[in-house]
mmCIF file of C-alpha atoms in Angstrom:
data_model
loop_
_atom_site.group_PDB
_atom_site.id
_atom_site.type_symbol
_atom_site.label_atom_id
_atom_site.label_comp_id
_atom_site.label_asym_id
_atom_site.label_seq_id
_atom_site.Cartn_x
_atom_site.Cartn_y
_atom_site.Cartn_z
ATOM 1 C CA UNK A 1 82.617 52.086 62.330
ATOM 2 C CA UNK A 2 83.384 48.448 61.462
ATOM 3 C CA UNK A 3 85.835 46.202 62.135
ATOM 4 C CA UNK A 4 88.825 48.398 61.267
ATOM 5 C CA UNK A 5 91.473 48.384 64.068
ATOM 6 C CA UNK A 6 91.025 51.926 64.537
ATOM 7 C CA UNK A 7 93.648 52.313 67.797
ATOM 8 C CA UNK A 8 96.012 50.371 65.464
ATOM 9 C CA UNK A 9 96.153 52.960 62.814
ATOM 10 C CA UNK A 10 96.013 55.856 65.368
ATOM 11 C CA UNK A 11 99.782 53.916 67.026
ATOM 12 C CA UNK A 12 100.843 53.340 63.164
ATOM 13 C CA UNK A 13 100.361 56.902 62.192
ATOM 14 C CA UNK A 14 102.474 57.581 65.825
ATOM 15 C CA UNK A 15 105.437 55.771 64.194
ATOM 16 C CA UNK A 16 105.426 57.123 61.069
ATOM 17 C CA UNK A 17 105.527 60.422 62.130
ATOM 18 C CA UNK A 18 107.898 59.847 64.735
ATOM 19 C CA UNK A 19 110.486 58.696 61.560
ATOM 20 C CA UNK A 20 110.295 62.194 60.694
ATOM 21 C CA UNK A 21 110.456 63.654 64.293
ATOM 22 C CA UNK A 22 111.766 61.328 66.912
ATOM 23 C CA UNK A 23 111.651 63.841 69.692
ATOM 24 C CA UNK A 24 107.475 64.184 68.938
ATOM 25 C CA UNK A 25 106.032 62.827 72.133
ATOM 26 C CA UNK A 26 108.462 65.542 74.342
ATOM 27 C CA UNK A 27 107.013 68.682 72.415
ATOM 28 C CA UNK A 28 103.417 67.577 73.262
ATOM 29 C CA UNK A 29 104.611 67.305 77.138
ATOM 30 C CA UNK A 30 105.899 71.000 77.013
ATOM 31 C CA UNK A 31 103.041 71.905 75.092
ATOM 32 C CA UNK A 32 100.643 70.300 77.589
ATOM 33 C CA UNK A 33 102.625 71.100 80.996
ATOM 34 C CA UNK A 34 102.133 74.912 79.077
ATOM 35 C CA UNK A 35 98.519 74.304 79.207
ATOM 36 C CA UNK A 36 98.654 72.937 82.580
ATOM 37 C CA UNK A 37 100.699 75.780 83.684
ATOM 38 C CA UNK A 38 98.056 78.799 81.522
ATOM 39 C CA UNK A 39 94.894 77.533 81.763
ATOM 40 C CA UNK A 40 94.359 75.168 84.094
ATOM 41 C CA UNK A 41 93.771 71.180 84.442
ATOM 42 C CA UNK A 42 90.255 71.089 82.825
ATOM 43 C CA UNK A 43 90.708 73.268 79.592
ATOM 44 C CA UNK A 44 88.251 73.172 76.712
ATOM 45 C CA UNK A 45 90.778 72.606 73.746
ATOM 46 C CA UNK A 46 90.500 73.167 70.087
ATOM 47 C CA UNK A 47 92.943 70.865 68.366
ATOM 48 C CA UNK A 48 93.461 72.428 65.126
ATOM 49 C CA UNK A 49 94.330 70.728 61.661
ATOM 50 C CA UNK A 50 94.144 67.832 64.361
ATOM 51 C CA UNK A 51 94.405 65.262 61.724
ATOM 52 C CA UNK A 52 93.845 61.190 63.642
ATOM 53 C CA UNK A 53 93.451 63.262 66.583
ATOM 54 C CA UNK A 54 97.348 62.740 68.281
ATOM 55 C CA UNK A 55 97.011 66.129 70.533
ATOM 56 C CA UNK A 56 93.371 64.819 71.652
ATOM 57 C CA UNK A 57 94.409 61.779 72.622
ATOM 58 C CA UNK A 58 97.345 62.811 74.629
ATOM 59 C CA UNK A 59 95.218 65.905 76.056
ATOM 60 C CA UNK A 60 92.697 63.540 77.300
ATOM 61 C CA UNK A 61 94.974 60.669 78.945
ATOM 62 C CA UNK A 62 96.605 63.620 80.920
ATOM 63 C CA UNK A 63 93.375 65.922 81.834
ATOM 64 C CA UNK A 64 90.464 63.551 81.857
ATOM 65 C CA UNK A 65 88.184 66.572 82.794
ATOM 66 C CA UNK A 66 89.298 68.663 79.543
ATOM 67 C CA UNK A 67 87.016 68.531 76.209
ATOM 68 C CA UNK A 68 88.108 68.662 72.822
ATOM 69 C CA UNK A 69 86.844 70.304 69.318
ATOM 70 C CA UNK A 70 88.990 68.182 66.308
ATOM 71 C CA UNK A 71 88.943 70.403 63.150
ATOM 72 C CA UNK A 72 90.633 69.132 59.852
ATOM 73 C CA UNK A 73 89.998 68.775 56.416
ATOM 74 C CA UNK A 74 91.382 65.360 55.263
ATOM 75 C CA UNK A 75 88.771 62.659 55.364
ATOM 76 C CA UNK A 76 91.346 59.378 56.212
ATOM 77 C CA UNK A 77 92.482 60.629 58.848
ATOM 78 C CA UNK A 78 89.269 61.969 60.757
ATOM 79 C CA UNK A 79 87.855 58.223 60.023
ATOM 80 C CA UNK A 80 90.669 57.600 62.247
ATOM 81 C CA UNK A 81 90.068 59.946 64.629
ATOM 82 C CA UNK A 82 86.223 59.651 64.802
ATOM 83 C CA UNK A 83 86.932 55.973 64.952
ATOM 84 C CA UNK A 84 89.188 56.088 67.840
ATOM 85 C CA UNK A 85 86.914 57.895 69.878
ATOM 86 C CA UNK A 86 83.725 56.879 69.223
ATOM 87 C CA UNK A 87 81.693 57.245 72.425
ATOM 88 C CA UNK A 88 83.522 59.422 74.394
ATOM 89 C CA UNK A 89 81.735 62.615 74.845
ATOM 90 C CA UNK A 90 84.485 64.984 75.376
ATOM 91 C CA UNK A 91 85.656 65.080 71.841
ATOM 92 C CA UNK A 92 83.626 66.586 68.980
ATOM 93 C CA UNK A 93 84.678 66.527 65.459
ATOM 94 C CA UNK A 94 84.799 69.032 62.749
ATOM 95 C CA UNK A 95 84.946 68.837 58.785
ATOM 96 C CA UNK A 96 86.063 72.219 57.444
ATOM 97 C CA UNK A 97 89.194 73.930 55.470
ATOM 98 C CA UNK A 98 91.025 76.338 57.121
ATOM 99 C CA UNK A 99 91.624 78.800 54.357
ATOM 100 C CA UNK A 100 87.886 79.166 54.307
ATOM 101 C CA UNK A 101 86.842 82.332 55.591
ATOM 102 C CA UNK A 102 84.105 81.135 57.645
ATOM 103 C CA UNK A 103 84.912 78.255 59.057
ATOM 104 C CA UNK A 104 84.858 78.861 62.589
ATOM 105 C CA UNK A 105 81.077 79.039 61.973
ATOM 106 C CA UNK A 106 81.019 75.450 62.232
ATOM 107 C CA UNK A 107 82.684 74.901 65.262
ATOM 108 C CA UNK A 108 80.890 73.926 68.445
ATOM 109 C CA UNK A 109 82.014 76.906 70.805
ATOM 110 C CA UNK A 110 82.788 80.604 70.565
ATOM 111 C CA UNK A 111 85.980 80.668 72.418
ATOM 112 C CA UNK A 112 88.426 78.168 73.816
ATOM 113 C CA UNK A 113 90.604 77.792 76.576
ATOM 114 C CA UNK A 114 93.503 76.903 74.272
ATOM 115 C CA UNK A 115 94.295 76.282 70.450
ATOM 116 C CA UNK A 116 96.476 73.316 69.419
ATOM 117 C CA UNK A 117 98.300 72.466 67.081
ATOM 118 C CA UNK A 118 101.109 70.306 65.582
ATOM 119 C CA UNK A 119 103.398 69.761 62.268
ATOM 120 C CA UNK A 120 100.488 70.792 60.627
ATOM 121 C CA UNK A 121 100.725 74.356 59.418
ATOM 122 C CA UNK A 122 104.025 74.152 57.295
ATOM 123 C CA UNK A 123 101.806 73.549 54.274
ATOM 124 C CA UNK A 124 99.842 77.259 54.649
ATOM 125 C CA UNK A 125 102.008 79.570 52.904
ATOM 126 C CA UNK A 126 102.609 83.370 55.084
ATOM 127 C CA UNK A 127 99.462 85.255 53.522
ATOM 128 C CA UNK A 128 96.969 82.286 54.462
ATOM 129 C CA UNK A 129 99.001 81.667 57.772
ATOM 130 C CA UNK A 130 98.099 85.534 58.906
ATOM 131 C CA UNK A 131 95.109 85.083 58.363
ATOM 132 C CA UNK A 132 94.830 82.196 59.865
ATOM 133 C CA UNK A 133 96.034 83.485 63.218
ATOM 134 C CA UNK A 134 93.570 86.243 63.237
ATOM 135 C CA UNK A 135 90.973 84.269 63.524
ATOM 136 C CA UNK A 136 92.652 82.120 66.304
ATOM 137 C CA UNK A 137 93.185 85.280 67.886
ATOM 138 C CA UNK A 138 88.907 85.568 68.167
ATOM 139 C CA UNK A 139 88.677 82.361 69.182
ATOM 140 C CA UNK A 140 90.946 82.074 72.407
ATOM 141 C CA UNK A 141 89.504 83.648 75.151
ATOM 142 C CA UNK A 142 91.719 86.439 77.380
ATOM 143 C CA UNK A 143 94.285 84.400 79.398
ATOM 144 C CA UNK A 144 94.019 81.857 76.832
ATOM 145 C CA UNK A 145 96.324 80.175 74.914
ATOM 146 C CA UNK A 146 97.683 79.368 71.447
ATOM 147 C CA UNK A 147 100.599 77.016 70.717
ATOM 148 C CA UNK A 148 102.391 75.603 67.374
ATOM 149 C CA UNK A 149 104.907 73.198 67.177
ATOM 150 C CA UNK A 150 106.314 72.925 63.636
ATOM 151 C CA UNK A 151 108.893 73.240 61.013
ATOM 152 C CA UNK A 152 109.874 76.576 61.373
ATOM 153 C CA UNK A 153 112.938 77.701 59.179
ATOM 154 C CA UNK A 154 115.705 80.371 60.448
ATOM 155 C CA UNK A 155 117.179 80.964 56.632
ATOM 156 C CA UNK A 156 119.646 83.414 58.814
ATOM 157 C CA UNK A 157 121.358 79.871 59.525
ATOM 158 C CA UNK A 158 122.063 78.340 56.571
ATOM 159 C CA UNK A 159 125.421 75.811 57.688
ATOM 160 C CA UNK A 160 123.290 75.045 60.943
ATOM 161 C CA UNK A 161 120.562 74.220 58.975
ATOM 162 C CA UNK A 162 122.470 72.451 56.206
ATOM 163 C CA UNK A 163 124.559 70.188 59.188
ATOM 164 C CA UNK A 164 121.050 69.554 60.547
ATOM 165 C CA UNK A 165 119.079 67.914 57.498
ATOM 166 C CA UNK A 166 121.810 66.273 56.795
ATOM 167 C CA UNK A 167 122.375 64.506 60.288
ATOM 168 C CA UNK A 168 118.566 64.308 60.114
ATOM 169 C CA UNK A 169 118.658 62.482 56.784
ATOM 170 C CA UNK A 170 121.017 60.090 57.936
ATOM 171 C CA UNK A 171 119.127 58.377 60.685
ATOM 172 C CA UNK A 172 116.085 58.553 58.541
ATOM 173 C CA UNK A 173 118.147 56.516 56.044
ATOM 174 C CA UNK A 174 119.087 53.934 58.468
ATOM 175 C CA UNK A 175 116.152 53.792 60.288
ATOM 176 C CA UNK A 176 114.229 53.397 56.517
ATOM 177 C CA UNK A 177 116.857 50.363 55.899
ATOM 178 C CA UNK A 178 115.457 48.821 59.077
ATOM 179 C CA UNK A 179 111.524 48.818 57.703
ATOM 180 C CA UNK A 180 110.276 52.178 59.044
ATOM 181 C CA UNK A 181 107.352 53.159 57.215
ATOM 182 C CA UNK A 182 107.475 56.365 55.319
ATOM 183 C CA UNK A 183 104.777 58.805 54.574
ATOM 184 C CA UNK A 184 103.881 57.100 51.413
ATOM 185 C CA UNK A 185 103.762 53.814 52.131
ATOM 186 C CA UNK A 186 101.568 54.512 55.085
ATOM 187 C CA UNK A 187 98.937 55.734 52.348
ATOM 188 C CA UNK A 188 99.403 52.654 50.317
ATOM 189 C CA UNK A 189 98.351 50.632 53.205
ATOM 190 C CA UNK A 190 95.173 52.964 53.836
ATOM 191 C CA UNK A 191 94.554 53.031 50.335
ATOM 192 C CA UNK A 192 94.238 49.073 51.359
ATOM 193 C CA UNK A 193 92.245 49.130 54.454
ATOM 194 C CA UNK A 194 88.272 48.612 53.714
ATOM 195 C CA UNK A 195 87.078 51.507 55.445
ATOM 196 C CA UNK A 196 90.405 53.706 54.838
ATOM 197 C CA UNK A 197 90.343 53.459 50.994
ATOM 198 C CA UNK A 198 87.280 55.530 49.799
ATOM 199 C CA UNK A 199 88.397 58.275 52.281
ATOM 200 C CA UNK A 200 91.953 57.618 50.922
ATOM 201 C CA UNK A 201 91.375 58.532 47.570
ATOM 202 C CA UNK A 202 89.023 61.925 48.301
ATOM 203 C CA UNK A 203 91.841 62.972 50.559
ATOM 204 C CA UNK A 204 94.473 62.784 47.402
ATOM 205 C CA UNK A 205 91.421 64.476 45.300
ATOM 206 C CA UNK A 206 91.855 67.556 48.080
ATOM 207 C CA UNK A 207 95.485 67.541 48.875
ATOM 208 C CA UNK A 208 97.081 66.213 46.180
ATOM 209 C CA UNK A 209 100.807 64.865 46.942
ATOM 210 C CA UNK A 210 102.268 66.488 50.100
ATOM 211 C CA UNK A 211 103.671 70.370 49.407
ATOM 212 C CA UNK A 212 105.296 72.824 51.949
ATOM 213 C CA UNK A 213 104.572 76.186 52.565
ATOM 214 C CA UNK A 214 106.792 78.687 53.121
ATOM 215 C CA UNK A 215 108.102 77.494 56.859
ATOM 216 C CA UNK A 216 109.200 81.018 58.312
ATOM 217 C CA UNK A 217 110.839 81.404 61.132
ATOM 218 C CA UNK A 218 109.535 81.352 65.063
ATOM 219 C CA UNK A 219 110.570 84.791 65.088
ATOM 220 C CA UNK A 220 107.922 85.401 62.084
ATOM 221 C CA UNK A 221 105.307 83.560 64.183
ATOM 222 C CA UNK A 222 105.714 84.947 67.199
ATOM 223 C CA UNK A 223 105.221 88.599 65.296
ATOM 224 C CA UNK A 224 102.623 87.612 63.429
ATOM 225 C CA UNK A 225 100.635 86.474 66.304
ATOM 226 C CA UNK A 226 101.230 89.570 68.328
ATOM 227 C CA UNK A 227 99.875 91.766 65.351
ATOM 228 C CA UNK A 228 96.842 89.481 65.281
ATOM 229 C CA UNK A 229 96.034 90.591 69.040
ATOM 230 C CA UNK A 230 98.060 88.270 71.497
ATOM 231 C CA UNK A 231 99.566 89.901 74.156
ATOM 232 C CA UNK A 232 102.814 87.456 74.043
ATOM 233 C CA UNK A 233 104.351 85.359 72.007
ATOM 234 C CA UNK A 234 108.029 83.061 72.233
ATOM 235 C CA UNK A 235 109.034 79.777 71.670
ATOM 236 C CA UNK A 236 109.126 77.642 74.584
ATOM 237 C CA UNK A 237 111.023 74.416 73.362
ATOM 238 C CA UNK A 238 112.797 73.563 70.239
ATOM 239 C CA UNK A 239 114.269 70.718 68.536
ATOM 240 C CA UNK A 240 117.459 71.050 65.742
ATOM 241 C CA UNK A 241 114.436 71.058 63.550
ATOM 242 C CA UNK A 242 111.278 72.705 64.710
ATOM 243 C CA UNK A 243 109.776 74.825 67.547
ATOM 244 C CA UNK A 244 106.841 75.375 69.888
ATOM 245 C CA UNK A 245 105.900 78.641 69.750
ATOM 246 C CA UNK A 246 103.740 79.715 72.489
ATOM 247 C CA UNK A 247 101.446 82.782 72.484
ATOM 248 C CA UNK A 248 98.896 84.079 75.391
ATOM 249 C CA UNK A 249 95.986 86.329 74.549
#
């Protein structure tokens, strides 16, 4: 893979995410003591949309016996995630898009102990999103889990949600005034890097600029996944901002 400092961009994409959600690292404890807690210490995980690999890498540090399957679409940042762990047997690494219909087809198992994933699906709007989650639904095994932690908007709310992007924006503002990197200026710099750059630009050709979906609510996601065939389905920690919505097959 070169000379690129691969565990240096994995920790730089860590920051600049962590701008836009400083309470990050907590929802991947809950989400992981949930795992603990479901399924056991040695789960085979798929880590879904897993982008530079963040859930993998945390997944592993805590359950060195658990394997993971990394699916995403964007090119930079699975160079950063096949980069980072090169070698290490436990992790396999998938190149497919989620709204296509068969891609499960490429993935290395049937079934898995638990599906991951985080701040990832907000940009599948509802129709794609349900059908998303019926096919997660055939791939967790029975007793197996499925967990989201994302944007997800209560429009019910609308002063609580006004008073919170706008606290939100605030320390974004200052932290920005003290040199936090933002999401675009952490693509200029890959657009830089000699390995990053090719990937880079075919990830723009895909994805264009960053859009939203529609963001529904954890009460939409929790119904949604019980129609697709889980047996449960709640949030089990949430921020001002976003949830982790937990659902058991």
């Amino acid at each position: 893979m070169g000379d690129t400092d691969w565990a240096g961009w994995q920790q730089s994409w860590d920051r600049q995410q962590e701008w836009y959600m400083p309470d990050r690292e907590e929802r991947f404890r809950v989400m992981l003591d949930m795992v603990e807690a479901l399924v056991g210490p040695e789960p085979r995980v798929l880590d879904l949309a897993c982008g530079t690999g963040s859930i993998t890498d945390r997944l592993l540090r805590r359950f060195p016996d658990a394997v993971s399957t990394g699916v995403d679409l964007d090119p930079a940042l699975l160079a950063i995630a096949r980069g980072t762990f090169e070698g290490d047997g436990r992790v396999a690494f998938v190149t497919a898009d989620l709204k296509d219909p068969e891609w499960t087809k490429a993935l290395p198992y049937d079934t898995y102990d638990a599906v991951l994933t985080a701040t990832a699906l907000h940009w599948l709007h509802s129709e794609p999103l349900t059908a998303l989650y019926g096919q997660v639904a055939g791939l967790v095994r029975d007793g197996g889990v499925f967990m989201n932690a994302d944007h997800m908007i209560d429009t019910a709310t609308p002063r609580i949600n006004a008073a919170e992007r706008a606290r939100r924006h605030a320390r974004m503002d200052e932290e920005k005034a003290a040199g936090v990197l933002d999401w675009a200026e952490w693509w200029a710099l890959a657009a830089k890097d000699p390995l990053l750059a090719e990937p880079t630009a075919r990830r723009f050709e895909i994805y264009g600029e960053h859009a939203d979906g529609d963001m529904p609510s954890a009460g939409w996601h929790a119904d949604t996944l019980r129609a697709a065939g889980f047996g449960e389905a709640r949030p089990v920690w949430c921020s001002p901002s976003d949830t982790l919505l937990l659902a058991v097959k």
